[in-house]
Tab-separated table of C-alpha atoms in Angstrom:
chain	number	residue	atom	x	y	z
A	1060	MET	CA	-27.366	67.802	-63.178
A	1061	THR	CA	-27.424	68.642	-66.871
A	1062	ASP	CA	-24.517	68.991	-69.274
A	1063	THR	CA	-25.678	72.381	-70.515
A	1064	ALA	CA	-25.592	74.053	-67.093
A	1065	VAL	CA	-22.615	75.249	-65.098
A	1066	TYR	CA	-22.839	74.138	-61.402
A	1067	ALA	CA	-21.380	75.927	-58.497
A	1068	ALA	CA	-21.765	76.081	-54.686
A	1069	GLY	CA	-21.042	78.464	-51.881
A	1070	GLY	CA	-22.332	79.791	-48.624
A	1071	VAL	CA	-23.652	82.461	-46.367
A	1072	VAL	CA	-20.823	82.480	-43.874
A	1073	TRP	CA	-21.751	83.941	-40.502
A	1074	ARG	CA	-20.390	84.668	-37.047
A	1075	MET	CA	-21.483	86.469	-33.884
A	1076	VAL	CA	-19.591	89.641	-32.870
A	1077	ASP	CA	-20.567	91.146	-29.545
A	1078	ALA	CA	-23.815	89.219	-29.645
A	1079	LYS	CA	-24.597	90.670	-33.125
A	1080	LEU	CA	-24.882	88.597	-36.288
A	1081	HIS	CA	-22.425	89.371	-39.085
A	1082	VAL	CA	-22.096	87.813	-42.473
A	1083	LEU	CA	-19.084	87.596	-44.755
A	1084	MET	CA	-18.802	89.152	-48.239
A	1085	ILE	CA	-15.908	88.997	-50.661
A	1086	HIS	CA	-14.654	91.781	-52.853
A	1087	ARG	CA	-13.483	90.255	-56.089
A	1088	THR	CA	-10.442	91.840	-57.770
A	1089	ARG	CA	-11.318	91.221	-61.396
A	1090	TYR	CA	-15.012	92.099	-61.309
A	1091	ARG	CA	-14.804	94.882	-58.725
A	1092	ASP	CA	-17.968	93.568	-57.125
A	1093	VAL	CA	-19.163	92.448	-53.647
A	1094	THR	CA	-20.599	88.933	-53.482
A	1095	LEU	CA	-20.923	85.746	-51.474
A	1096	PRO	CA	-18.120	83.145	-51.538
A	1097	LYS	CA	-18.811	80.467	-54.182
A	1098	GLY	CA	-17.175	78.598	-57.042
A	1099	LYS	CA	-17.554	75.992	-59.749
A	1100	VAL	CA	-17.767	72.239	-59.098
A	1101	ASP	CA	-14.486	70.437	-59.824
A	1102	PRO	CA	-14.714	67.097	-61.722
A	1103	GLY	CA	-15.900	64.314	-59.411
A	1104	GLU	CA	-16.956	66.675	-56.625
A	1105	MET	CA	-20.322	66.702	-54.915
A	1106	LEU	CA	-21.903	70.053	-54.339
A	1107	ALA	CA	-21.371	70.067	-50.559
A	1108	GLU	CA	-17.624	69.485	-51.092
A	1109	THR	CA	-17.512	72.351	-53.548
A	1110	ALA	CA	-19.133	74.784	-51.150
A	1111	VAL	CA	-16.650	74.005	-48.363
A	1112	ARG	CA	-13.619	74.011	-50.660
A	1113	GLU	CA	-14.572	77.309	-52.353
A	1114	ILE	CA	-15.282	79.030	-49.119
A	1115	ARG	CA	-11.883	78.040	-47.814
A	1116	GLU	CA	-10.040	78.939	-50.983
A	1117	GLU	CA	-11.601	82.369	-51.182
A	1118	THR	CA	-11.604	83.316	-47.524
A	1119	GLY	CA	-9.094	81.006	-45.883
A	1120	ILE	CA	-11.861	79.918	-43.403
A	1121	ARG	CA	-12.615	76.214	-42.902
A	1122	VAL	CA	-16.377	75.666	-42.254
A	1123	ALA	CA	-18.889	72.889	-41.877
A	1124	LEU	CA	-22.164	73.366	-43.741
A	1125	GLY	CA	-25.415	74.109	-42.001
A	1126	VAL	CA	-28.829	74.340	-43.559
A	1127	PRO	CA	-29.338	74.868	-47.317
A	1128	VAL	CA	-30.446	78.473	-47.974
A	1129	GLY	CA	-31.342	78.413	-51.640
A	1130	ILE	CA	-30.275	77.984	-55.248
A	1131	SER	CA	-29.577	80.871	-57.648
A	1132	LYS	CA	-29.887	80.551	-61.417
A	1133	TYR	CA	-28.708	83.054	-64.025
A	1134	ARG	CA	-27.605	83.254	-67.589
A	1135	LEU	CA	-23.868	83.474	-68.392
A	1136	PRO	CA	-22.477	85.498	-71.382
A	1137	SER	CA	-21.927	82.060	-73.031
A	1138	LYS	CA	-25.721	81.591	-72.876
A	1139	ARG	CA	-25.341	78.644	-70.513
A	1140	THR	CA	-27.233	78.687	-67.208
A	1141	LYS	CA	-25.229	78.872	-63.952
A	1142	ILE	CA	-26.835	77.107	-61.013
A	1143	VAL	CA	-25.389	77.885	-57.580
A	1144	HIS	CA	-26.318	75.950	-54.397
A	1145	TYR	CA	-25.841	77.758	-51.092
A	1146	TRP	CA	-25.698	76.644	-47.422
A	1147	ALA	CA	-25.417	78.570	-44.208
A	1148	ALA	CA	-22.018	78.059	-42.602
A	1149	GLU	CA	-20.776	79.251	-39.216
A	1150	ALA	CA	-17.235	80.648	-39.019
A	1151	THR	CA	-15.957	79.791	-35.598
A	1152	GLU	CA	-13.477	82.024	-33.920
A	1153	ALA	CA	-10.865	79.288	-34.107
A	1154	ALA	CA	-11.424	78.937	-37.857
A	1155	ILE	CA	-11.175	82.668	-38.381
A	1156	ARG	CA	-7.965	82.853	-36.383
A	1157	ALA	CA	-6.517	79.986	-38.449
A	1158	SER	CA	-7.240	81.722	-41.769
A	1159	ALA	CA	-4.244	82.658	-43.763
A	1160	PHE	CA	-6.088	84.928	-46.177
A	1161	VAL	CA	-4.255	87.747	-47.886
A	1162	PRO	CA	-5.452	89.896	-50.759
A	1163	ASN	CA	-4.737	88.192	-54.059
A	1164	LYS	CA	-5.450	88.344	-57.783
A	1165	GLU	CA	-8.975	86.900	-57.272
A	1166	ILE	CA	-10.113	88.293	-53.906
A	1167	ALA	CA	-9.151	91.823	-52.980
A	1168	ALA	CA	-10.727	91.913	-49.565
A	1169	LEU	CA	-13.051	90.249	-47.037
A	1170	GLU	CA	-15.789	92.224	-45.322
A	1171	TRP	CA	-17.835	91.255	-42.284
A	1172	ALA	CA	-21.069	93.204	-41.991
A	1173	THR	CA	-24.425	93.128	-40.245
A	1174	PRO	CA	-27.126	91.700	-42.496
A	1175	LYS	CA	-28.721	95.122	-42.938
A	1176	LYS	CA	-25.508	96.510	-44.315
A	1177	ALA	CA	-24.744	93.433	-46.355
A	1178	LEU	CA	-28.096	93.687	-48.107
A	1179	LYS	CA	-27.072	97.132	-49.254
A	1180	ARG	CA	-23.539	96.181	-50.151
A	1181	LEU	CA	-24.062	93.045	-52.256
A	1182	SER	CA	-23.739	93.709	-55.987
A	1183	TYR	CA	-26.244	91.149	-57.359
A	1184	PRO	CA	-29.970	90.580	-56.735
A	1185	VAL	CA	-29.442	86.764	-56.716
A	1186	ASP	CA	-27.041	87.169	-53.718
A	1187	ILE	CA	-29.530	89.452	-51.897
A	1188	GLU	CA	-32.171	86.813	-52.404
A	1189	ILE	CA	-29.976	84.103	-50.874
A	1190	LEU	CA	-29.099	86.293	-47.922
A	1191	GLU	CA	-32.818	87.023	-47.413
A	1192	ASN	CA	-33.498	83.294	-47.369
A	1193	PHE	CA	-30.872	82.924	-44.605
A	1194	LEU	CA	-32.376	85.784	-42.641
A	1195	LYS	CA	-35.806	84.176	-42.694
A	1196	LEU	CA	-34.348	81.283	-40.745
A	1197	VAL	CA	-32.713	83.713	-38.315
A	1198	ASP	CA	-36.083	85.429	-37.806
A	1199	GLU	CA	-37.552	82.024	-36.943
A	1200	GLY	CA	-34.963	81.642	-34.209
A	1201	ILE	CA	-32.828	79.084	-36.169
A	1202	LEU	CA	-29.157	79.885	-36.547
A	1203	GLY	CA	-26.921	77.253	-34.946
A	1204	THR	CA	-27.792	73.782	-36.245
A	1205	PHE	CA	-26.333	70.256	-36.199
A	1206	PRO	CA	-26.734	67.478	-38.788
A	1207	LEU	CA	-28.046	63.990	-38.258
A	1208	ILE	CA	-26.856	62.109	-41.342
A	1209	VAL	CA	-28.488	58.852	-42.478
A	1210	LEU	CA	-26.281	56.860	-44.874
A	1211	ARG	CA	-27.237	53.723	-46.797
A	1212	HIS	CA	-24.332	51.315	-47.145
A	1213	GLY	CA	-22.554	51.041	-50.504
A	1214	LYS	CA	-23.376	48.463	-53.153
A	1215	ALA	CA	-22.843	44.985	-51.744
A	1216	VAL	CA	-22.528	41.567	-53.293
A	1217	ASP	CA	-26.090	40.275	-54.006
A	1218	ARG	CA	-27.568	37.749	-51.606
A	1219	GLU	CA	-28.107	35.149	-54.312
A	1220	ASN	CA	-24.420	35.345	-55.151
A	1221	TRP	CA	-23.204	34.996	-51.544
A	1222	GLU	CA	-22.938	31.723	-49.736
A	1223	GLY	CA	-22.043	33.003	-46.289
A	1224	ALA	CA	-24.083	34.808	-43.635
A	1225	ASP	CA	-25.924	37.848	-44.870
A	1226	THR	CA	-24.203	40.104	-42.338
A	1227	ASP	CA	-20.864	39.131	-43.901
A	1228	ARG	CA	-21.698	40.242	-47.441
A	1229	PRO	CA	-18.840	42.531	-48.664
A	1230	LEU	CA	-18.983	45.595	-50.808
A	1231	THR	CA	-18.524	45.300	-54.560
A	1232	SER	CA	-15.994	47.385	-56.441
A	1233	ARG	CA	-18.724	50.011	-56.967
A	1234	GLY	CA	-19.519	49.903	-53.307
A	1235	ARG	CA	-15.959	50.616	-52.341
A	1236	LYS	CA	-15.902	53.540	-54.739
A	1237	GLN	CA	-19.046	54.855	-53.166
A	1238	ALA	CA	-17.518	54.519	-49.701
A	1239	ASN	CA	-14.618	56.696	-50.838
A	1240	ALA	CA	-16.813	59.153	-52.712
A	1241	VAL	CA	-18.909	60.112	-49.767
A	1242	VAL	CA	-16.005	60.987	-47.375
A	1243	GLY	CA	-15.615	64.544	-48.716
A	1244	PRO	CA	-19.343	65.409	-48.623
A	1245	LEU	CA	-19.795	63.872	-45.096
A	1246	LEU	CA	-16.824	65.930	-43.879
A	1247	ALA	CA	-18.344	68.975	-45.475
A	1248	PHE	CA	-21.332	68.654	-43.114
A	1249	GLY	CA	-19.058	68.381	-40.109
A	1250	ALA	CA	-19.384	64.588	-39.586
A	1251	ARG	CA	-17.438	63.594	-36.447
A	1252	LYS	CA	-19.165	60.611	-34.812
A	1253	ILE	CA	-19.919	57.402	-36.748
A	1254	ILE	CA	-22.508	54.791	-35.694
A	1255	SER	CA	-22.955	51.770	-37.993
A	1256	SER	CA	-24.869	48.546	-38.243
A	1257	PRO	CA	-22.364	45.719	-37.433
A	1258	ALA	CA	-22.884	44.272	-40.962
A	1259	VAL	CA	-19.676	44.167	-42.974
A	1260	ARG	CA	-21.268	46.152	-45.886
A	1261	CYS	CA	-22.119	49.025	-43.475
A	1262	VAL	CA	-18.816	49.027	-41.569
A	1263	LYS	CA	-16.784	48.960	-44.782
A	1264	THR	CA	-18.826	51.871	-46.139
A	1265	VAL	CA	-17.871	54.194	-43.254
A	1266	LYS	CA	-14.301	52.850	-42.840
A	1267	PRO	CA	-12.738	55.469	-45.207
A	1268	LEU	CA	-14.592	58.235	-43.294
A	1269	ALA	CA	-13.324	56.835	-39.982
A	1270	ALA	CA	-9.809	56.721	-41.349
A	1271	SER	CA	-10.052	60.337	-42.531
A	1272	LEU	CA	-11.249	61.449	-39.027
A	1273	ALA	CA	-8.932	59.078	-37.207
A	1274	ARG	CA	-11.947	57.957	-35.214
A	1275	SER	CA	-13.454	54.591	-34.333
A	1276	ILE	CA	-16.771	53.233	-35.562
A	1277	ASP	CA	-19.450	52.576	-33.015
A	1278	LYS	CA	-21.276	49.397	-34.082
A	1279	SER	CA	-24.903	49.270	-32.990
A	1280	PRO	CA	-27.063	46.155	-33.623
A	1281	LEU	CA	-29.998	48.406	-32.878
A	1282	ILE	CA	-29.967	49.620	-36.510
A	1283	SER	CA	-28.967	46.318	-38.184
A	1284	GLN	CA	-31.019	44.571	-40.808
A	1285	ASP	CA	-30.858	41.286	-38.918
A	1286	ALA	CA	-32.417	42.905	-35.887
A	1287	TRP	CA	-35.017	44.624	-38.092
A	1288	GLU	CA	-35.998	41.343	-39.801
A	1289	GLU	CA	-36.370	39.697	-36.386
A	1290	GLY	CA	-38.317	42.577	-34.862
A	1291	ARG	CA	-35.523	43.482	-32.481
A	1292	SER	CA	-34.298	46.719	-33.980
A	1293	ASP	CA	-34.524	49.871	-31.867
A	1294	PRO	CA	-33.672	53.046	-33.808
A	1295	ARG	CA	-35.622	55.039	-31.239
A	1296	THR	CA	-32.926	54.590	-28.669
A	1297	VAL	CA	-30.155	55.521	-31.058
A	1298	ILE	CA	-32.044	58.605	-32.353
A	1299	GLY	CA	-32.906	59.776	-28.861
A	1300	GLN	CA	-29.297	59.640	-27.761
A	1301	ARG	CA	-28.068	61.561	-30.819
A	1302	VAL	CA	-30.713	64.305	-30.643
A	1303	ARG	CA	-29.906	64.862	-26.966
A	1304	ALA	CA	-26.166	64.983	-27.804
A	1305	ARG	CA	-26.777	67.829	-30.359
A	1306	LYS	CA	-23.636	66.926	-32.327
A	1307	ALA	CA	-23.001	65.909	-35.941
A	1308	VAL	CA	-23.341	62.176	-36.469
A	1309	VAL	CA	-23.451	59.657	-39.325
A	1310	LEU	CA	-25.735	56.623	-38.982
A	1311	CYS	CA	-24.950	53.929	-41.559
A	1312	SER	CA	-27.702	51.421	-41.965
A	1313	HIS	CA	-29.787	49.386	-44.486
A	1314	GLY	CA	-32.550	50.180	-46.949
A	1315	PRO	CA	-35.349	48.484	-45.030
A	1316	VAL	CA	-34.242	50.154	-41.695
A	1317	LEU	CA	-33.954	53.650	-42.971
A	1318	PRO	CA	-37.687	54.524	-42.978
A	1319	ASP	CA	-37.872	53.564	-39.278
A	1320	ILE	CA	-34.818	55.696	-38.485
A	1321	LEU	CA	-36.300	58.780	-40.236
A	1322	SER	CA	-39.725	58.129	-38.664
A	1323	GLU	CA	-38.166	57.997	-35.200
A	1324	LEU	CA	-36.258	61.257	-35.947
A	1325	ALA	CA	-39.538	62.942	-36.810
A	1326	LEU	CA	-41.120	61.721	-33.543
A	1327	ALA	CA	-38.090	62.708	-31.501
A	1328	THR	CA	-38.136	66.241	-32.878
A	1329	GLY	CA	-41.910	66.862	-33.031
A	1330	THR	CA	-41.817	67.068	-36.792
A	1331	LEU	CA	-44.966	66.468	-38.872
A	1332	ARG	CA	-44.446	63.336	-40.889
A	1333	GLY	CA	-44.926	63.688	-44.618
A	1334	SER	CA	-43.928	62.338	-48.000
A	1335	TYR	CA	-40.544	64.129	-47.761
A	1336	LEU	CA	-39.544	61.612	-45.062
A	1337	GLY	CA	-40.229	58.787	-47.496
A	1338	SER	CA	-38.054	60.472	-50.160
A	1339	ALA	CA	-35.277	61.001	-47.644
A	1340	SER	CA	-35.261	57.362	-46.550
A	1341	ALA	CA	-35.656	55.805	-50.034
A	1342	LEU	CA	-31.917	56.026	-50.631
A	1343	GLU	CA	-29.836	54.443	-53.356
A	1344	THR	CA	-26.827	52.491	-52.149
A	1345	GLY	CA	-24.083	54.908	-51.069
A	1346	ALA	CA	-26.451	57.826	-50.775
A	1347	PHE	CA	-27.219	59.865	-47.648
A	1348	SER	CA	-29.790	62.314	-46.279
A	1349	VAL	CA	-28.878	65.154	-43.945
A	1350	ALA	CA	-31.518	66.218	-41.381
A	1351	HIS	CA	-30.639	69.628	-39.892
A	1352	LEU	CA	-31.753	70.293	-36.334
A	1353	SER	CA	-31.625	73.387	-34.175
A	1354	VAL	CA	-28.904	73.225	-31.476
A	1355	ASP	CA	-30.895	75.451	-29.121
A	1356	ASN	CA	-34.155	73.588	-29.535
A	1357	PRO	CA	-33.962	70.311	-31.425
A	1358	GLY	CA	-37.477	69.530	-30.390
A	1359	SER	CA	-38.757	72.332	-32.647
A	1360	GLY	CA	-38.649	69.978	-35.652
A	1361	ILE	CA	-36.450	69.148	-38.566
A	1362	VAL	CA	-35.338	72.504	-39.991
A	1363	ALA	CA	-34.357	71.117	-43.415
A	1364	ILE	CA	-33.564	67.765	-44.953
A	1365	GLU	CA	-31.543	67.105	-48.065
A	1366	THR	CA	-30.303	64.008	-50.014
A	1367	HIS	CA	-26.972	63.497	-51.737
A	1368	ILE	CA	-25.994	60.739	-54.203
A	1369	PRO	CA	-22.374	59.930	-55.005
A	1370	LYS	CA	-21.318	60.117	-58.656
A	1371	VAL	CA	-20.073	56.553	-59.026
């Protein structure tokens, strides 16, 4: 990010009505326009958090993010550039029923429409472009997706400064801040299940997320660094189980193990391996990559992959 730009995030919110795809548009009171839900990043937020928060604030609908569908850039009257990141986001019937939206001073109305009608109704070319990006995925048979999230543990005490067993190395103060910082973004992608290396630095990294979800942490030595160093690691088994489950999951592991995890994910989904996998696995401490897979056909390959780094 740059200091001169204004960052925002939002989504193409969708649902099925009588087996037909509909997308959500908002009618803004002040501007008298029709646009996609979005809003500016709050201090300390990561973009994924912003997207989910703004969608809920503007529509009352709680969503989990799907695949990224583009970035729009345009010049503001202040001459600064506004950069908006968008994700696809399914609105479940339960989430729609739970919405407490009423017209207000910012949003006059919500409108669900077929994509064809939405393309005619949207006020801005940048919104039309984002919707067209989303529709390209739909045309490819990709709509419902689930994320497999690979998280590197937070910053731990260095080996040379630790006298105990390597697996017992704790997080530093920065590592603990990273563990807290990723909770919001991980929740934004619908994280529900947590699988972690048994190493203290991994378990402590996902502990705040587990507390937020009120869920336990499944500890798997198959993705531990000890097992990797001894040639006993087995990310293939873990990845195979998670791809078959077709549900959102967070795998917390170690820098040296991450390339194997991403490589096994590519093999399990029939994805051509390329340099992007190296980038997605070369994570800083506390960072994570999200691989989006098709719910209907996870063997069709990784739909999209993105990396997020906490601001601490």
